């Protein structure tokens, strides 16, 4: 019996991560980081969370727009340009980014016409956390921004 217990414990993180990522039935594929942030020489790079200066969470929160295309850039470097599915709304996709210390600008645009432009600062040796959510009702769409020093409650 000990071997079954070991297998069950080994599978627990795999099963848990699948349950947290896809809460909805028509979730679609998870958005992936753009090639710009995976390039070795980029000033804004995708890194392991333990090395991140900014952990950016992105989600589609609109049941009226079950799939929305979002393009998000930091300092002109595209982080993601992909479709986000609303699912059950509990489906943030995280991008752990390395940035130079100092002032930065994030821009976001949805294929539903919503835009966002915000400025923020990161400091050496600290991690900051941000959330961009797409919301929509009827013909109205908006992108919201949250920036903070500590991890986001759902993280």
mmCIF file with all atom_site columns, C-alpha atoms in Angstrom:
data_model
loop_
_atom_site.group_PDB
_atom_site.id
_atom_site.type_symbol
_atom_site.label_atom_id
_atom_site.label_alt_id
_atom_site.label_comp_id
_atom_site.label_asym_id
_atom_site.label_entity_id
_atom_site.label_seq_id
_atom_site.pdbx_PDB_ins_code
_atom_site.Cartn_x
_atom_site.Cartn_y
_atom_site.Cartn_z
_atom_site.occupancy
_atom_site.B_iso_or_equiv
_atom_site.pdbx_formal_charge
_atom_site.auth_seq_id
_atom_site.auth_comp_id
_atom_site.auth_asym_id
_atom_site.auth_atom_id
_atom_site.pdbx_PDB_model_num
ATOM 1   C CA . UNK A 1 1   ? 0.000   0.000  0.000   1.00 0.00 ? 1   UNK A CA 1
ATOM 2   C CA . UNK A 1 2   ? 2.787   2.556  0.572   1.00 0.00 ? 2   UNK A CA 1
ATOM 3   C CA . UNK A 1 3   ? 3.418   2.729  -3.187  1.00 0.00 ? 3   UNK A CA 1
ATOM 4   C CA . UNK A 1 4   ? -0.208  3.765  -3.848  1.00 0.00 ? 4   UNK A CA 1
ATOM 5   C CA . UNK A 1 5   ? 0.109   6.504  -1.253  1.00 0.00 ? 5   UNK A CA 1
ATOM 6   C CA . UNK A 1 6   ? 3.298   7.782  -2.892  1.00 0.00 ? 6   UNK A CA 1
ATOM 7   C CA . UNK A 1 7   ? 1.635   7.835  -6.323  1.00 0.00 ? 7   UNK A CA 1
ATOM 8   C CA . UNK A 1 8   ? -1.422  9.624  -4.930  1.00 0.00 ? 8   UNK A CA 1
ATOM 9   C CA . UNK A 1 9   ? 0.754   12.244 -3.234  1.00 0.00 ? 9   UNK A CA 1
ATOM 10  C CA . UNK A 1 10  ? 2.839   12.690 -6.386  1.00 0.00 ? 10  UNK A CA 1
ATOM 11  C CA . UNK A 1 11  ? -0.294  13.292 -8.470  1.00 0.00 ? 11  UNK A CA 1
ATOM 12  C CA . UNK A 1 12  ? -1.849  15.752 -6.030  1.00 0.00 ? 12  UNK A CA 1
ATOM 13  C CA . UNK A 1 13  ? -0.033  18.876 -7.348  1.00 0.00 ? 13  UNK A CA 1
ATOM 14  C CA . UNK A 1 14  ? -0.819  17.901 -10.948 1.00 0.00 ? 14  UNK A CA 1
ATOM 15  C CA . UNK A 1 15  ? -4.509  17.409 -10.229 1.00 0.00 ? 15  UNK A CA 1
ATOM 16  C CA . UNK A 1 16  ? -4.724  20.570 -8.134  1.00 0.00 ? 16  UNK A CA 1
ATOM 17  C CA . UNK A 1 17  ? -3.089  22.753 -10.788 1.00 0.00 ? 17  UNK A CA 1
ATOM 18  C CA . UNK A 1 18  ? -5.499  21.490 -13.443 1.00 0.00 ? 18  UNK A CA 1
ATOM 19  C CA . UNK A 1 19  ? -8.469  22.257 -11.223 1.00 0.00 ? 19  UNK A CA 1
ATOM 20  C CA . UNK A 1 20  ? -7.283  25.789 -10.513 1.00 0.00 ? 20  UNK A CA 1
ATOM 21  C CA . UNK A 1 21  ? -6.481  26.684 -14.118 1.00 0.00 ? 21  UNK A CA 1
ATOM 22  C CA . UNK A 1 22  ? -9.692  25.508 -15.758 1.00 0.00 ? 22  UNK A CA 1
ATOM 23  C CA . UNK A 1 23  ? -12.794 26.267 -13.710 1.00 0.00 ? 23  UNK A CA 1
ATOM 24  C CA . UNK A 1 24  ? -15.116 26.689 -16.693 1.00 0.00 ? 24  UNK A CA 1
ATOM 25  C CA . UNK A 1 25  ? -16.408 24.246 -19.289 1.00 0.00 ? 25  UNK A CA 1
ATOM 26  C CA . UNK A 1 26  ? -15.404 26.214 -22.401 1.00 0.00 ? 26  UNK A CA 1
ATOM 27  C CA . UNK A 1 27  ? -12.062 27.415 -21.129 1.00 0.00 ? 27  UNK A CA 1
ATOM 28  C CA . UNK A 1 28  ? -10.099 27.139 -24.362 1.00 0.00 ? 28  UNK A CA 1
ATOM 29  C CA . UNK A 1 29  ? -6.316  27.074 -24.419 1.00 0.00 ? 29  UNK A CA 1
ATOM 30  C CA . UNK A 1 30  ? -4.391  29.066 -21.817 1.00 0.00 ? 30  UNK A CA 1
ATOM 31  C CA . UNK A 1 31  ? -2.757  32.156 -23.315 1.00 0.00 ? 31  UNK A CA 1
ATOM 32  C CA . UNK A 1 32  ? 1.014   31.927 -23.696 1.00 0.00 ? 32  UNK A CA 1
ATOM 33  C CA . UNK A 1 33  ? 3.762   34.502 -23.328 1.00 0.00 ? 33  UNK A CA 1
ATOM 34  C CA . UNK A 1 34  ? 4.738   36.341 -26.508 1.00 0.00 ? 34  UNK A CA 1
ATOM 35  C CA . UNK A 1 35  ? 8.119   35.586 -28.121 1.00 0.00 ? 35  UNK A CA 1
ATOM 36  C CA . UNK A 1 36  ? 9.286   39.141 -27.273 1.00 0.00 ? 36  UNK A CA 1
ATOM 37  C CA . UNK A 1 37  ? 9.516   38.326 -23.533 1.00 0.00 ? 37  UNK A CA 1
ATOM 38  C CA . UNK A 1 38  ? 11.248  35.007 -24.074 1.00 0.00 ? 38  UNK A CA 1
ATOM 39  C CA . UNK A 1 39  ? 14.094  36.542 -26.122 1.00 0.00 ? 39  UNK A CA 1
ATOM 40  C CA . UNK A 1 40  ? 17.427  36.451 -24.277 1.00 0.00 ? 40  UNK A CA 1
ATOM 41  C CA . UNK A 1 41  ? 18.324  40.111 -24.894 1.00 0.00 ? 41  UNK A CA 1
ATOM 42  C CA . UNK A 1 42  ? 14.948  41.614 -23.997 1.00 0.00 ? 42  UNK A CA 1
ATOM 43  C CA . UNK A 1 43  ? 14.824  44.245 -21.211 1.00 0.00 ? 43  UNK A CA 1
ATOM 44  C CA . UNK A 1 44  ? 11.475  42.724 -20.168 1.00 0.00 ? 44  UNK A CA 1
ATOM 45  C CA . UNK A 1 45  ? 11.839  38.957 -19.842 1.00 0.00 ? 45  UNK A CA 1
ATOM 46  C CA . UNK A 1 46  ? 9.743   36.019 -18.689 1.00 0.00 ? 46  UNK A CA 1
ATOM 47  C CA . UNK A 1 47  ? 11.483  34.402 -15.689 1.00 0.00 ? 47  UNK A CA 1
ATOM 48  C CA . UNK A 1 48  ? 10.821  31.960 -12.882 1.00 0.00 ? 48  UNK A CA 1
ATOM 49  C CA . UNK A 1 49  ? 8.527   33.469 -10.241 1.00 0.00 ? 49  UNK A CA 1
ATOM 50  C CA . UNK A 1 50  ? 11.333  33.418 -7.656  1.00 0.00 ? 50  UNK A CA 1
ATOM 51  C CA . UNK A 1 51  ? 13.314  35.842 -9.876  1.00 0.00 ? 51  UNK A CA 1
ATOM 52  C CA . UNK A 1 52  ? 10.400  38.119 -10.858 1.00 0.00 ? 52  UNK A CA 1
ATOM 53  C CA . UNK A 1 53  ? 10.342  41.878 -10.353 1.00 0.00 ? 53  UNK A CA 1
ATOM 54  C CA . UNK A 1 54  ? 6.698   41.933 -11.479 1.00 0.00 ? 54  UNK A CA 1
ATOM 55  C CA . UNK A 1 55  ? 4.111   39.155 -11.341 1.00 0.00 ? 55  UNK A CA 1
ATOM 56  C CA . UNK A 1 56  ? 1.364   40.175 -13.765 1.00 0.00 ? 56  UNK A CA 1
ATOM 57  C CA . UNK A 1 57  ? -1.992  38.359 -13.566 1.00 0.00 ? 57  UNK A CA 1
ATOM 58  C CA . UNK A 1 58  ? -4.382  38.708 -16.519 1.00 0.00 ? 58  UNK A CA 1
ATOM 59  C CA . UNK A 1 59  ? -7.997  37.572 -16.844 1.00 0.00 ? 59  UNK A CA 1
ATOM 60  C CA . UNK A 1 60  ? -11.189 37.974 -18.837 1.00 0.00 ? 60  UNK A CA 1
ATOM 61  C CA . UNK A 1 61  ? -13.970 38.680 -16.318 1.00 0.00 ? 61  UNK A CA 1
ATOM 62  C CA . UNK A 1 62  ? -16.765 39.280 -18.854 1.00 0.00 ? 62  UNK A CA 1
ATOM 63  C CA . UNK A 1 63  ? -19.555 36.744 -19.283 1.00 0.00 ? 63  UNK A CA 1
ATOM 64  C CA . UNK A 1 64  ? -20.827 38.972 -22.136 1.00 0.00 ? 64  UNK A CA 1
ATOM 65  C CA . UNK A 1 65  ? -17.544 38.480 -24.013 1.00 0.00 ? 65  UNK A CA 1
ATOM 66  C CA . UNK A 1 66  ? -16.660 34.823 -23.412 1.00 0.00 ? 66  UNK A CA 1
ATOM 67  C CA . UNK A 1 67  ? -13.474 35.133 -25.479 1.00 0.00 ? 67  UNK A CA 1
ATOM 68  C CA . UNK A 1 68  ? -11.490 38.343 -25.736 1.00 0.00 ? 68  UNK A CA 1
ATOM 69  C CA . UNK A 1 69  ? -8.209  39.012 -27.475 1.00 0.00 ? 69  UNK A CA 1
ATOM 70  C CA . UNK A 1 70  ? -5.775  40.938 -25.285 1.00 0.00 ? 70  UNK A CA 1
ATOM 71  C CA . UNK A 1 71  ? -2.441  42.459 -26.233 1.00 0.00 ? 71  UNK A CA 1
ATOM 72  C CA . UNK A 1 72  ? -0.372  43.587 -23.254 1.00 0.00 ? 72  UNK A CA 1
ATOM 73  C CA . UNK A 1 73  ? 3.060   45.223 -23.368 1.00 0.00 ? 73  UNK A CA 1
ATOM 74  C CA . UNK A 1 74  ? 5.492   46.551 -20.783 1.00 0.00 ? 74  UNK A CA 1
ATOM 75  C CA . UNK A 1 75  ? 7.786   49.322 -22.036 1.00 0.00 ? 75  UNK A CA 1
ATOM 76  C CA . UNK A 1 76  ? 6.810   48.426 -25.601 1.00 0.00 ? 76  UNK A CA 1
ATOM 77  C CA . UNK A 1 77  ? 7.760   44.740 -25.219 1.00 0.00 ? 77  UNK A CA 1
ATOM 78  C CA . UNK A 1 78  ? 4.764   42.488 -25.908 1.00 0.00 ? 78  UNK A CA 1
ATOM 79  C CA . UNK A 1 79  ? 4.104   40.204 -22.941 1.00 0.00 ? 79  UNK A CA 1
ATOM 80  C CA . UNK A 1 80  ? 1.028   38.447 -24.347 1.00 0.00 ? 80  UNK A CA 1
ATOM 81  C CA . UNK A 1 81  ? -1.100  38.754 -27.496 1.00 0.00 ? 81  UNK A CA 1
ATOM 82  C CA . UNK A 1 82  ? -3.648  35.980 -27.218 1.00 0.00 ? 82  UNK A CA 1
ATOM 83  C CA . UNK A 1 83  ? -7.256  35.036 -26.485 1.00 0.00 ? 83  UNK A CA 1
ATOM 84  C CA . UNK A 1 84  ? -8.510  34.900 -22.899 1.00 0.00 ? 84  UNK A CA 1
ATOM 85  C CA . UNK A 1 85  ? -11.639 32.848 -22.137 1.00 0.00 ? 85  UNK A CA 1
ATOM 86  C CA . UNK A 1 86  ? -13.936 33.839 -19.271 1.00 0.00 ? 86  UNK A CA 1
ATOM 87  C CA . UNK A 1 87  ? -14.653 30.284 -18.096 1.00 0.00 ? 87  UNK A CA 1
ATOM 88  C CA . UNK A 1 88  ? -16.044 30.761 -14.594 1.00 0.00 ? 88  UNK A CA 1
ATOM 89  C CA . UNK A 1 89  ? -14.069 34.028 -14.166 1.00 0.00 ? 89  UNK A CA 1
ATOM 90  C CA . UNK A 1 90  ? -11.582 32.380 -11.783 1.00 0.00 ? 90  UNK A CA 1
ATOM 91  C CA . UNK A 1 91  ? -8.857  31.893 -14.335 1.00 0.00 ? 91  UNK A CA 1
ATOM 92  C CA . UNK A 1 92  ? -6.035  34.411 -14.053 1.00 0.00 ? 92  UNK A CA 1
ATOM 93  C CA . UNK A 1 93  ? -2.973  33.683 -16.161 1.00 0.00 ? 93  UNK A CA 1
ATOM 94  C CA . UNK A 1 94  ? 0.306   34.762 -14.547 1.00 0.00 ? 94  UNK A CA 1
ATOM 95  C CA . UNK A 1 95  ? 3.393   36.179 -16.227 1.00 0.00 ? 95  UNK A CA 1
ATOM 96  C CA . UNK A 1 96  ? 6.497   36.478 -14.022 1.00 0.00 ? 96  UNK A CA 1
ATOM 97  C CA . UNK A 1 97  ? 8.666   39.233 -15.463 1.00 0.00 ? 97  UNK A CA 1
ATOM 98  C CA . UNK A 1 98  ? 12.180  40.538 -14.933 1.00 0.00 ? 98  UNK A CA 1
ATOM 99  C CA . UNK A 1 99  ? 12.391  44.324 -15.354 1.00 0.00 ? 99  UNK A CA 1
ATOM 100 C CA . UNK A 1 100 ? 15.128  46.886 -14.756 1.00 0.00 ? 100 UNK A CA 1
ATOM 101 C CA . UNK A 1 101 ? 14.707  48.886 -11.554 1.00 0.00 ? 101 UNK A CA 1
ATOM 102 C CA . UNK A 1 102 ? 12.805  52.148 -12.084 1.00 0.00 ? 102 UNK A CA 1
ATOM 103 C CA . UNK A 1 103 ? 9.739   53.521 -13.853 1.00 0.00 ? 103 UNK A CA 1
ATOM 104 C CA . UNK A 1 104 ? 7.793   51.481 -16.397 1.00 0.00 ? 104 UNK A CA 1
ATOM 105 C CA . UNK A 1 105 ? 4.648   51.687 -18.502 1.00 0.00 ? 105 UNK A CA 1
ATOM 106 C CA . UNK A 1 106 ? 2.132   48.941 -19.199 1.00 0.00 ? 106 UNK A CA 1
ATOM 107 C CA . UNK A 1 107 ? -0.283  49.183 -22.116 1.00 0.00 ? 107 UNK A CA 1
ATOM 108 C CA . UNK A 1 108 ? -3.168  46.866 -22.885 1.00 0.00 ? 108 UNK A CA 1
ATOM 109 C CA . UNK A 1 109 ? -5.731  46.687 -25.653 1.00 0.00 ? 109 UNK A CA 1
ATOM 110 C CA . UNK A 1 110 ? -8.623  44.307 -26.155 1.00 0.00 ? 110 UNK A CA 1
ATOM 111 C CA . UNK A 1 111 ? -10.221 43.326 -29.443 1.00 0.00 ? 111 UNK A CA 1
ATOM 112 C CA . UNK A 1 112 ? -13.449 44.687 -27.925 1.00 0.00 ? 112 UNK A CA 1
ATOM 113 C CA . UNK A 1 113 ? -12.001 48.218 -27.969 1.00 0.00 ? 113 UNK A CA 1
ATOM 114 C CA . UNK A 1 114 ? -10.910 48.683 -24.348 1.00 0.00 ? 114 UNK A CA 1
ATOM 115 C CA . UNK A 1 115 ? -7.510  50.256 -23.711 1.00 0.00 ? 115 UNK A CA 1
ATOM 116 C CA . UNK A 1 116 ? -5.325  50.793 -20.675 1.00 0.00 ? 116 UNK A CA 1
ATOM 117 C CA . UNK A 1 117 ? -2.103  52.722 -20.039 1.00 0.00 ? 117 UNK A CA 1
ATOM 118 C CA . UNK A 1 118 ? -0.557  52.809 -16.557 1.00 0.00 ? 118 UNK A CA 1
ATOM 119 C CA . UNK A 1 119 ? 2.803   53.735 -15.071 1.00 0.00 ? 119 UNK A CA 1
ATOM 120 C CA . UNK A 1 120 ? 4.460   51.867 -12.204 1.00 0.00 ? 120 UNK A CA 1
ATOM 121 C CA . UNK A 1 121 ? 7.843   51.477 -10.473 1.00 0.00 ? 121 UNK A CA 1
ATOM 122 C CA . UNK A 1 122 ? 9.851   48.454 -9.432  1.00 0.00 ? 122 UNK A CA 1
ATOM 123 C CA . UNK A 1 123 ? 12.870  48.452 -7.116  1.00 0.00 ? 123 UNK A CA 1
ATOM 124 C CA . UNK A 1 124 ? 15.871  46.138 -7.040  1.00 0.00 ? 124 UNK A CA 1
ATOM 125 C CA . UNK A 1 125 ? 15.316  43.088 -4.889  1.00 0.00 ? 125 UNK A CA 1
ATOM 126 C CA . UNK A 1 126 ? 11.549  43.514 -4.515  1.00 0.00 ? 126 UNK A CA 1
ATOM 127 C CA . UNK A 1 127 ? 8.652   41.861 -6.278  1.00 0.00 ? 127 UNK A CA 1
ATOM 128 C CA . UNK A 1 128 ? 5.553   43.839 -7.231  1.00 0.00 ? 128 UNK A CA 1
ATOM 129 C CA . UNK A 1 129 ? 2.202   42.342 -8.217  1.00 0.00 ? 129 UNK A CA 1
ATOM 130 C CA . UNK A 1 130 ? -0.329  43.565 -10.767 1.00 0.00 ? 130 UNK A CA 1
ATOM 131 C CA . UNK A 1 131 ? -3.674  42.482 -12.188 1.00 0.00 ? 131 UNK A CA 1
ATOM 132 C CA . UNK A 1 132 ? -5.246  43.417 -15.509 1.00 0.00 ? 132 UNK A CA 1
ATOM 133 C CA . UNK A 1 133 ? -8.879  42.337 -15.845 1.00 0.00 ? 133 UNK A CA 1
ATOM 134 C CA . UNK A 1 134 ? -11.129 42.685 -18.882 1.00 0.00 ? 134 UNK A CA 1
ATOM 135 C CA . UNK A 1 135 ? -14.754 43.534 -18.032 1.00 0.00 ? 135 UNK A CA 1
ATOM 136 C CA . UNK A 1 136 ? -17.680 44.017 -20.368 1.00 0.00 ? 136 UNK A CA 1
ATOM 137 C CA . UNK A 1 137 ? -21.422 44.409 -20.347 1.00 0.00 ? 137 UNK A CA 1
ATOM 138 C CA . UNK A 1 138 ? -23.341 44.871 -23.556 1.00 0.00 ? 138 UNK A CA 1
ATOM 139 C CA . UNK A 1 139 ? -21.401 47.232 -25.814 1.00 0.00 ? 139 UNK A CA 1
ATOM 140 C CA . UNK A 1 140 ? -19.188 48.531 -23.000 1.00 0.00 ? 140 UNK A CA 1
ATOM 141 C CA . UNK A 1 141 ? -15.764 47.029 -22.341 1.00 0.00 ? 141 UNK A CA 1
ATOM 142 C CA . UNK A 1 142 ? -13.029 48.154 -19.984 1.00 0.00 ? 142 UNK A CA 1
ATOM 143 C CA . UNK A 1 143 ? -9.681  47.052 -18.653 1.00 0.00 ? 143 UNK A CA 1
ATOM 144 C CA . UNK A 1 144 ? -8.877  47.563 -14.977 1.00 0.00 ? 144 UNK A CA 1
ATOM 145 C CA . UNK A 1 145 ? -5.478  47.763 -13.275 1.00 0.00 ? 145 UNK A CA 1
ATOM 146 C CA . UNK A 1 146 ? -4.393  46.850 -9.763  1.00 0.00 ? 146 UNK A CA 1
ATOM 147 C CA . UNK A 1 147 ? -0.789  47.282 -8.606  1.00 0.00 ? 147 UNK A CA 1
ATOM 148 C CA . UNK A 1 148 ? 0.478   46.353 -5.152  1.00 0.00 ? 148 UNK A CA 1
ATOM 149 C CA . UNK A 1 149 ? 3.489   45.388 -3.056  1.00 0.00 ? 149 UNK A CA 1
ATOM 150 C CA . UNK A 1 150 ? 2.223   42.030 -1.795  1.00 0.00 ? 150 UNK A CA 1
ATOM 151 C CA . UNK A 1 151 ? 0.796   38.974 -3.539  1.00 0.00 ? 151 UNK A CA 1
ATOM 152 C CA . UNK A 1 152 ? -2.780  39.190 -4.794  1.00 0.00 ? 152 UNK A CA 1
ATOM 153 C CA . UNK A 1 153 ? -5.354  37.408 -2.600  1.00 0.00 ? 153 UNK A CA 1
ATOM 154 C CA . UNK A 1 154 ? -6.178  34.744 -5.228  1.00 0.00 ? 154 UNK A CA 1
ATOM 155 C CA . UNK A 1 155 ? -2.498  34.008 -5.935  1.00 0.00 ? 155 UNK A CA 1
#
